[in-house]
Amino acid sequence: MTDMTHVGLPAPDLRVDVPMRDGVTLDTCVWLPAGGGPVPAILIRTPYSRAVSGVNEPPMVRYLQSGLAVVMQQIRGIGRSGGHFAFMAPPERDDGYDAVEWIAAQDWCNGAVGLDGHSYAGMTQLTTAIAQPPHLRCMAPAVVSTDFFLEPPYVGGVFSRMHTLVWCEALDFPSMLEPKDGAFAMHGFMSDPSLLASWLSRPVRAAGAGLKGDLRKHYEDSLDHPTFDDWWAARSFSAEDFAKITVPTLVVSGNFDPSVGTMHLWRGLEAGPVSPDRRWLLIGPWDHNGAYNGGDRYYGPFDLGPDSDLDLVALRIAFFKHYLVDESDGALPKARVQHFITGANRWVAGETFPLPGAGERVLHLASGGHANSLRGDGRLVDAALGGAAVADSFVDDPDWPIVCPLPGLKGPHHRLDLRELARHHDVLVYQTGPLAAPLTVMGEARLELEVSADVPDADVVAYLVEVAADGNWNFLAFGQLRLRYREGFDREVMLTPGEVVPISFTLSHAAHEIPAGGNLALLVLGGNFPLLDPNPHGLGPIADQTENRPAQQWLHHGGSHRAALCLPVLA
């Protein structure tokens, strides 16, 4: 297991304002290993200060101990770096290129540079690799976001006011090495009425009034572009972009990370022209930070067993040494794809994903019209039921939103239980009942539904849950769709009240085995607060609506209606 003892980096050996091609200088700190001589370098390009990223320093200390230099660079417009910050803006590609080539030209570097980091620091690896700097040798992006209408700031088309405001606060600090302030402020929101109120106020645009400068502009830019337009396209990753990533790439994610970008990245790389023997996919029993630092045997309600033990940092060091020092020096992963399955507590491996033996099991939603809460009559069945059409109904009230869980918010040892959510009358619950045989879910489930509402816009949110033998309702995956985007995120098509429309959306990645006798449940509701902004259910731009109204929503099944949960399964 990765050593989680917090050992921070010392003061940097060098701190340089590195010039970019347009004259802007970026705050850059360099740590050199003992022993001297030209050495390979690991570059981390980050928007965060030490207050946020300090937890990630123990792996960097191990890089130094293994003979690798560590270079941390603040992206433009953040901290004391010059220029203007703009979310994933086109200059990131040039900046990454210039940073790699500056490092390679230093007398302490042997000319070989690798990229490292997770989350936004994983995303800057992609922009750098797309620019193809000559001295870039390899990279290891973890838990990246690549589709900003499936992940914040828009998640299934639903604006995440909470995430955007909190993230902007995290970027507001004077210096990269600042040890205090700028950390995520989300943890105390339930005990801070004023903060909670700012996440419910209307209009949404006014909630960003406390932000300043480039961060205020980021908030407003996000709201000014509520569809996938040219502005977002310039910040996203196309098939052509993925085809330009030619360096060896170790893609990492975790069973407990809700990001969907990792699999989007992997599929994009797999579809490109580069030989498959230059990329690897590793998904282990980790959350967002654990996918960089490593994890523990226990996570939430799960005992992951002794086979979960994997020194993630040592694996990355071996990968870097293979490409930065000597190709015979560092060991590469044994298989192109390695994936941990919770529940079964075992690793599976293969050369492609989906893995051999993968398939799909379609479960159909059924009820007598009263699927409300875990006390209702909602079922998941293998064969679609004929007979008369049935509709289950719930109310979503943005003035009184249902508070949904935030997986991982209270740390890896918090025993998250979705029973309280499932008890709510305005949450539809569909269950398989005791399973006759073990069921291994592996991948992104898809929901195909027919719905209606009495308002011109509404949201549909879904949670995939294991009802465990001990009574705990274990979170497996979630997903959502704002219905104005049901025909694509590049357009808004409002509902006609009362009209039944087909919708389809995917849930986050899951890899979990439910034992025989266990129970799989699907929860369906109209909101996901506080992560996502409640839908005011009106016409016009969400950013400027000033009034809320409750929505009555219906999920239709039976008869000619399709209501299906399409599960990716592993035999």
Coordinates of N, CA and C in Angstrom, one line a residue, residues 351-522:
E351 N -6.0 -6.7 -22.5 CA -5.4 -5.9 -23.5 C -6.3 -4.8 -24.0
T352 N -7.6 -4.9 -23.8 CA -8.6 -3.9 -24.3 C -9.6 -3.7 -23.2
F353 N -10.3 -2.5 -23.3 CA -11.5 -2.3 -22.5 C -12.6 -1.9 -23.4
P354 N -13.8 -2.5 -23.3 CA -14.2 -3.5 -22.3 C -13.3 -4.8 -22.4
L355 N -13.2 -5.4 -21.2 CA -12.4 -6.6 -21.1 C -13.1 -7.8 -21.7
P356 N -12.3 -8.8 -22.1 CA -12.9 -10.1 -22.6 C -13.9 -10.6 -21.6
G357 N -15.1 -11.0 -22.1 CA -16.2 -11.5 -21.2 C -17.2 -10.4 -20.9
A358 N -16.9 -9.2 -21.4 CA -17.9 -8.1 -21.1 C -19.1 -8.3 -22.0
G359 N -20.2 -7.8 -21.5 CA -21.5 -7.8 -22.2 C -22.5 -6.8 -21.6
E360 N -23.7 -7.0 -21.9 CA -24.7 -6.0 -21.4 C -25.9 -6.8 -20.9
R361 N -26.4 -6.4 -19.8 CA -27.7 -6.9 -19.3 C -28.7 -5.8 -19.1
V362 N -29.8 -5.9 -19.8 CA -30.8 -4.9 -19.8 C -31.9 -5.2 -18.7
L363 N -32.1 -4.3 -17.8 CA -33.1 -4.4 -16.8 C -34.2 -3.4 -17.1
H364 N -35.5 -3.8 -17.0 CA -36.6 -2.9 -17.3 C -37.2 -2.4 -16.0
L365 N -37.6 -1.2 -16.0 CA -38.3 -0.6 -14.9 C -39.8 -0.9 -14.9
A366 N -40.3 -1.3 -13.8 CA -41.7 -1.7 -13.7 C -42.2 -1.3 -12.3
S367 N -43.5 -1.1 -12.3 CA -44.2 -0.8 -11.0 C -45.7 -0.9 -11.2
G368 N -46.5 -0.7 -10.2 CA -47.9 -0.6 -10.3 C -48.3 0.9 -10.3
G369 N -47.3 1.8 -10.5 CA -47.6 3.2 -10.5 C -47.3 3.9 -9.2
H370 N -46.6 3.1 -8.3 CA -46.3 3.7 -6.9 C -44.9 3.3 -6.5
A371 N -43.9 3.7 -7.3 CA -42.5 3.4 -7.1 C -41.9 4.4 -6.1
N372 N -42.7 5.2 -5.5 CA -42.1 6.3 -4.7 C -41.5 5.7 -3.4
S373 N -40.2 6.0 -3.2 CA -39.4 5.6 -2.0 C -39.1 4.1 -1.9
L374 N -38.3 3.7 -1.0 CA -38.0 2.3 -0.8 C -39.2 1.5 -0.3
R375 N -40.3 2.2 0.1 CA -41.5 1.5 0.5 C -42.4 1.3 -0.7
G376 N -42.1 1.7 -1.9 CA -43.0 1.6 -3.0 C -42.9 0.3 -3.7
D377 N -43.5 0.2 -4.9 CA -43.5 -1.1 -5.6 C -42.7 -1.2 -6.9
G378 N -41.6 -0.3 -6.9 CA -40.8 -0.3 -8.1 C -39.9 -1.5 -8.2
R379 N -39.7 -2.1 -9.4 CA -38.9 -3.3 -9.6 C -38.0 -3.1 -10.9
L380 N -36.9 -3.8 -10.8 CA -36.1 -4.0 -12.0 C -36.2 -5.4 -12.5
V381 N -36.7 -5.7 -13.7 CA -36.9 -7.0 -14.2 C -36.2 -7.2 -15.5
D382 N -35.9 -8.5 -15.8 CA -35.1 -8.8 -17.0 C -36.0 -8.7 -18.3
A383 N -37.2 -9.0 -18.2 CA -38.1 -8.9 -19.4 C -39.1 -7.8 -19.3
A384 N -39.2 -7.0 -20.4 CA -40.1 -5.9 -20.3 C -41.6 -6.4 -20.2
L385 N -42.3 -5.8 -19.3 CA -43.7 -6.2 -19.0 C -44.6 -5.6 -20.1
G386 N -45.5 -6.4 -20.6 CA -46.5 -5.8 -21.5 C -47.6 -5.2 -20.7
G387 N -48.8 -5.2 -21.3 CA -50.0 -4.7 -20.6 C -50.1 -3.2 -20.7
A388 N -50.9 -2.6 -19.9 CA -51.2 -1.2 -19.9 C -50.0 -0.3 -19.6
A389 N -49.9 0.8 -20.1 CA -48.9 1.8 -19.8 C -49.1 2.3 -18.4
V390 N -48.0 2.5 -17.7 CA -48.0 2.9 -16.3 C -47.0 4.1 -16.2
A391 N -47.3 5.1 -15.3 CA -46.5 6.2 -15.0 C -46.2 6.4 -13.5
D392 N -45.0 6.4 -13.1 CA -44.6 6.8 -11.8 C -44.3 8.3 -11.7
S393 N -44.7 9.0 -10.7 CA -44.6 10.4 -10.6 C -43.9 10.9 -9.4
F394 N -43.2 12.0 -9.5 CA -42.6 12.7 -8.4 C -42.6 14.2 -8.6
V395 N -42.3 14.9 -7.5 CA -42.3 16.4 -7.6 C -40.9 16.8 -7.3
D396 N -40.4 17.8 -8.1 CA -39.1 18.5 -7.8 C -39.4 19.9 -7.5
D397 N -39.0 20.4 -6.3 CA -39.3 21.8 -5.9 C -38.0 22.4 -5.6
P398 N -37.6 23.4 -6.5 CA -36.3 24.0 -6.3 C -36.2 24.9 -5.1
D399 N -37.3 25.3 -4.5 CA -37.2 26.0 -3.3 C -37.0 25.1 -2.1
W400 N -37.2 23.8 -2.2 CA -37.0 22.8 -1.2 C -36.3 21.6 -1.8
P401 N -35.1 21.8 -2.3 CA -34.5 20.7 -3.0 C -34.1 19.5 -2.1
I402 N -34.2 18.3 -2.6 CA -33.7 17.2 -1.9 C -32.2 17.2 -1.8
V403 N -31.7 17.1 -0.6 CA -30.2 17.1 -0.4 C -29.7 15.8 -0.7
C404 N -28.8 15.7 -1.7 CA -28.2 14.4 -2.2 C -26.8 14.3 -1.6
P405 N -26.4 13.0 -1.6 CA -25.0 12.8 -1.0 C -23.9 13.3 -1.9
L406 N -22.8 13.7 -1.3 CA -21.6 14.0 -2.1 C -20.6 13.0 -1.8
P407 N -20.4 11.9 -2.6 CA -19.5 10.9 -2.3 C -18.1 11.4 -2.1
G408 N -17.4 11.0 -1.0 CA -16.1 11.3 -0.7 C -15.9 12.6 0.0
L409 N -17.0 13.4 0.2 CA -16.9 14.7 0.8 C -16.3 14.6 2.3
K410 N -16.7 13.6 3.0 CA -16.3 13.5 4.4 C -15.1 12.6 4.6
G411 N -14.4 12.3 3.4 CA -13.2 11.5 3.5 C -13.5 10.1 3.2
P412 N -12.4 9.3 3.0 CA -12.5 7.9 2.5 C -13.1 7.0 3.5
H413 N -13.1 7.3 4.8 CA -13.6 6.4 5.8 C -15.0 6.7 6.2
H414 N -15.7 7.6 5.6 CA -17.1 7.9 5.9 C -17.9 6.8 5.2
R415 N -18.8 6.2 6.0 CA -19.7 5.1 5.5 C -20.9 5.7 4.9
L416 N -20.8 6.1 3.6 CA -21.9 6.7 2.9 C -23.1 5.7 2.8
D417 N -24.3 6.1 3.1 CA -25.5 5.3 3.1 C -26.6 6.1 2.4
L418 N -27.1 5.6 1.3 CA -28.1 6.3 0.5 C -29.6 5.9 1.0
R419 N -29.7 5.2 2.1 CA -31.0 4.9 2.6 C -31.9 6.1 2.8
E420 N -31.3 7.1 3.4 CA -32.1 8.3 3.7 C -32.7 8.9 2.4
L421 N -31.8 9.0 1.4 CA -32.3 9.5 0.1 C -33.4 8.6 -0.5
A422 N -33.3 7.3 -0.3 CA -34.3 6.3 -0.9 C -35.6 6.4 -0.1
R423 N -35.6 6.9 1.1 CA -36.8 7.0 1.9 C -37.7 8.2 1.5
H424 N -37.2 9.1 0.7 CA -37.9 10.3 0.3 C -39.0 9.9 -0.7
H425 N -40.2 10.5 -0.4 CA -41.4 10.1 -1.3 C -41.2 10.6 -2.7
D426 N -40.4 11.6 -2.9 CA -40.2 12.1 -4.3 C -39.0 11.6 -5.0
V427 N -38.5 10.4 -4.5 CA -37.5 9.6 -5.1 C -38.1 8.3 -5.5
L428 N -38.0 8.0 -6.8 CA -38.5 6.7 -7.3 C -37.4 5.7 -7.1
V429 N -37.8 4.5 -6.6 CA -36.9 3.4 -6.3 C -37.3 2.1 -7.0
Y430 N -36.4 1.6 -7.8 CA -36.6 0.3 -8.5 C -35.6 -0.7 -8.0
Q431 N -36.0 -1.9 -7.6 CA -35.0 -2.9 -7.1 C -35.2 -4.2 -7.8
T432 N -34.1 -5.0 -7.9 CA -34.1 -6.3 -8.5 C -34.7 -7.3 -7.5
G433 N -34.6 -7.1 -6.2 CA -34.8 -8.1 -5.2 C -33.5 -9.0 -5.2
P434 N -33.5 -10.0 -4.3 CA -32.3 -10.9 -4.2 C -31.9 -11.5 -5.5
L435 N -30.6 -11.3 -5.9 CA -30.1 -11.9 -7.1 C -29.8 -13.4 -7.0
A436 N -30.1 -14.1 -8.0 CA -29.9 -15.6 -8.0 C -28.4 -15.9 -8.2
A437 N -27.7 -15.0 -8.8 CA -26.2 -15.2 -9.0 C -25.5 -13.9 -8.9
P438 N -24.2 -13.9 -8.6 CA -23.4 -12.7 -8.5 C -23.6 -11.9 -9.8
L439 N -23.6 -10.6 -9.7 CA -23.7 -9.6 -10.8 C -22.5 -8.7 -10.7
T440 N -21.6 -8.7 -11.8 CA -20.5 -7.8 -11.8 C -20.8 -6.7 -12.8
V441 N -20.9 -5.4 -12.3 CA -21.1 -4.3 -13.2 C -19.8 -3.7 -13.4
M442 N -19.4 -3.5 -14.7 CA -18.1 -2.9 -15.1 C -18.3 -2.0 -16.3
G443 N -18.3 -0.7 -16.0 CA -18.4 0.3 -17.1 C -19.4 1.4 -16.8
E444 N -19.9 2.0 -17.8 CA -20.9 3.1 -17.7 C -22.3 2.6 -18.0
A445 N -23.1 2.5 -17.1 CA -24.5 2.1 -17.3 C -25.2 3.2 -18.1
R446 N -26.2 2.8 -18.8 CA -27.0 3.8 -19.6 C -28.5 3.7 -19.3
L447 N -29.2 4.8 -19.1 CA -30.6 4.8 -18.9 C -31.3 5.3 -20.2
E448 N -32.3 4.5 -20.6 CA -33.2 4.8 -21.7 C -34.6 4.9 -21.2
L449 N -35.1 6.1 -21.1 CA -36.4 6.4 -20.5 C -37.3 7.2 -21.4
E450 N -38.6 7.2 -21.0 CA -39.6 8.1 -21.6 C -40.2 8.9 -20.4
V451 N -40.2 10.2 -20.5 CA -40.6 11.0 -19.4 C -41.5 12.2 -19.9
S452 N -42.1 12.8 -19.0 CA -42.9 14.0 -19.2 C -42.9 14.9 -18.0
A453 N -43.3 16.1 -18.1 CA -43.4 17.1 -17.0 C -44.4 18.1 -17.3
D454 N -44.8 18.9 -16.3 CA -45.8 19.9 -16.5 C -45.2 21.3 -16.6
V455 N -43.9 21.3 -16.9 CA -43.1 22.5 -17.0 C -42.3 22.5 -18.3
P456 N -41.7 23.6 -18.7 CA -40.9 23.6 -20.0 C -39.5 23.0 -19.9
D457 N -39.0 22.8 -18.6 CA -37.7 22.2 -18.5 C -37.7 21.5 -17.1
A458 N -36.9 20.4 -17.0 CA -36.8 19.7 -15.8 C -35.5 18.9 -15.9
D459 N -35.1 18.3 -14.8 CA -33.9 17.4 -14.7 C -34.3 16.0 -14.3
V460 N -33.6 15.1 -14.8 CA -33.7 13.7 -14.3 C -32.3 13.2 -13.8
V461 N -32.3 12.7 -12.6 CA -31.1 12.3 -11.9 C -31.3 10.8 -11.5
A462 N -30.2 10.1 -11.6 CA -30.3 8.7 -11.3 C -29.1 8.2 -10.5
Y463 N -29.3 7.4 -9.5 CA -28.3 6.7 -8.7 C -28.4 5.2 -8.8
L464 N -27.2 4.6 -9.0 CA -27.1 3.1 -9.0 C -26.6 2.7 -7.7
V465 N -27.3 1.8 -7.0 CA -27.0 1.5 -5.6 C -27.0 0.0 -5.4
E466 N -26.1 -0.5 -4.5 CA -26.1 -1.8 -4.0 C -26.8 -1.8 -2.7
V467 N -27.8 -2.6 -2.5 CA -28.4 -2.8 -1.2 C -27.7 -4.0 -0.5
A468 N -26.8 -3.7 0.4 CA -25.9 -4.7 0.9 C -26.6 -5.6 2.0
A469 N -26.0 -6.7 2.3 CA -26.6 -7.6 3.3 C -26.7 -7.0 4.7
D470 N -25.8 -6.0 5.0 CA -25.9 -5.4 6.3 C -26.9 -4.2 6.3
G471 N -27.6 -4.0 5.2 CA -28.7 -3.0 5.2 C -28.2 -1.7 4.6
N472 N -26.9 -1.5 4.4 CA -26.3 -0.3 3.8 C -26.7 -0.1 2.4
W473 N -27.1 1.1 1.9 CA -27.3 1.3 0.5 C -26.0 2.0 0.0
N474 N -25.2 1.2 -0.7 CA -23.9 1.6 -1.2 C -24.0 2.3 -2.5
F475 N -23.4 3.5 -2.6 CA -23.3 4.2 -3.8 C -22.4 3.5 -4.8
L476 N -22.9 3.4 -6.1 CA -22.1 2.8 -7.1 C -21.8 3.8 -8.3
A477 N -22.8 4.5 -8.7 CA -22.7 5.4 -9.8 C -23.9 6.4 -9.8
F478 N -23.7 7.5 -10.6 CA -24.8 8.4 -10.7 C -24.7 9.1 -12.1
G479 N -25.8 9.7 -12.5 CA -25.8 10.5 -13.7 C -27.0 11.4 -13.8
Q480 N -27.1 12.3 -14.7 CA -28.2 13.2 -14.8 C -28.3 13.8 -16.2
L481 N -29.5 14.4 -16.5 CA -29.7 15.1 -17.7 C -30.7 16.2 -17.5
R482 N -30.3 17.4 -17.9 CA -31.2 18.5 -18.0 C -32.0 18.4 -19.3
L483 N -33.3 18.3 -19.3 CA -34.1 17.8 -20.4 C -34.0 18.8 -21.6
R484 N -33.7 20.0 -21.4 CA -33.6 20.9 -22.6 C -32.5 20.5 -23.5
Y485 N -31.6 19.6 -23.0 CA -30.4 19.1 -23.7 C -30.6 17.7 -24.2
R486 N -31.8 17.2 -24.2 CA -32.1 15.8 -24.6 C -31.7 15.5 -26.0
E487 N -31.6 16.5 -26.9 CA -31.3 16.3 -28.3 C -29.8 16.6 -28.6
G488 N -29.1 16.9 -27.5 CA -27.6 17.2 -27.7 C -27.3 18.5 -26.9
F489 N -26.1 18.6 -26.4 CA -25.6 19.7 -25.6 C -25.3 21.0 -26.5
D490 N -25.4 20.8 -27.8 CA -25.2 22.0 -28.7 C -26.5 22.8 -29.0
R491 N -27.6 22.4 -28.3 CA -28.9 23.1 -28.6 C -29.8 22.9 -27.3
E492 N -30.7 23.8 -27.3 CA -31.7 23.7 -26.2 C -33.1 23.6 -26.8
V493 N -33.8 22.5 -26.4 CA -35.1 22.2 -26.9 C -36.0 22.1 -25.7
M494 N -36.9 23.0 -25.5 CA -37.8 23.0 -24.4 C -38.8 22.0 -24.5
L495 N -39.3 21.5 -23.3 CA -40.4 20.6 -23.3 C -41.7 21.2 -23.6
T496 N -42.6 20.5 -24.2 CA -44.0 20.8 -24.2 C -44.7 20.2 -23.0
P497 N -45.2 20.9 -22.1 CA -45.8 20.3 -20.9 C -46.8 19.2 -21.2
G498 N -46.6 18.1 -20.6 CA -47.5 16.9 -20.8 C -47.0 16.0 -21.9
E499 N -46.1 16.4 -22.8 CA -45.7 15.6 -23.9 C -44.6 14.6 -23.4
V500 N -44.8 13.3 -23.8 CA -43.9 12.3 -23.4 C -42.7 12.3 -24.4
V501 N -41.5 12.3 -23.9 CA -40.3 12.4 -24.8 C -39.3 11.3 -24.4
P502 N -38.6 10.7 -25.3 CA -37.5 9.8 -25.0 C -36.2 10.5 -24.6
I503 N -35.5 9.9 -23.6 CA -34.2 10.5 -23.2 C -33.3 9.3 -23.0
S504 N -32.0 9.6 -23.0 CA -31.0 8.6 -22.8 C -29.8 9.3 -22.2
F505 N -29.2 8.8 -21.1 CA -27.9 9.3 -20.6 C -27.2 8.2 -19.9
T506 N -25.9 8.4 -19.7 CA -25.0 7.5 -19.1 C -24.7 7.9 -17.6
L507 N -24.4 6.9 -16.8 CA -24.0 7.0 -15.4 C -22.5 7.0 -15.4
S508 N -21.9 7.4 -14.2 CA -20.5 7.3 -14.0 C -20.0 5.9 -14.0
H509 N -18.7 5.8 -14.2 CA -18.1 4.4 -14.3 C -18.2 3.7 -13.0
A510 N -18.5 2.4 -13.1 CA -18.5 1.6 -11.9 C -17.9 0.2 -12.2
A511 N -17.3 -0.4 -11.1 CA -16.8 -1.8 -11.3 C -17.0 -2.4 -9.9
H512 N -18.1 -3.2 -9.8 CA -18.5 -3.7 -8.5 C -19.2 -5.0 -8.7
E513 N -18.9 -6.0 -7.8 CA -19.6 -7.3 -7.8 C -20.6 -7.3 -6.7
I514 N -21.9 -7.5 -7.0 CA -23.0 -7.8 -6.0 C -23.1 -9.3 -5.9
P515 N -23.0 -9.8 -4.7 CA -23.1 -11.2 -4.5 C -24.5 -11.8 -4.7
A516 N -24.6 -13.1 -4.9 CA -25.9 -13.8 -5.0 C -26.6 -13.4 -3.7
G517 N -27.9 -13.1 -3.8 CA -28.7 -12.8 -2.7 C -28.7 -11.3 -2.4
G518 N -27.8 -10.5 -3.1 CA -27.7 -9.1 -3.0 C -28.8 -8.4 -3.8
N519 N -28.9 -7.1 -3.8 CA -30.0 -6.4 -4.4 C -29.4 -5.2 -5.1
L520 N -29.8 -5.0 -6.4 CA -29.4 -3.8 -7.1 C -30.6 -2.9 -7.1
A521 N -30.3 -1.6 -6.9 CA -31.4 -0.6 -6.9 C -31.1 0.6 -7.8
L522 N -32.1 1.2 -8.4 CA -32.0 2.4 -9.2 C -32.9 3.5 -8.5

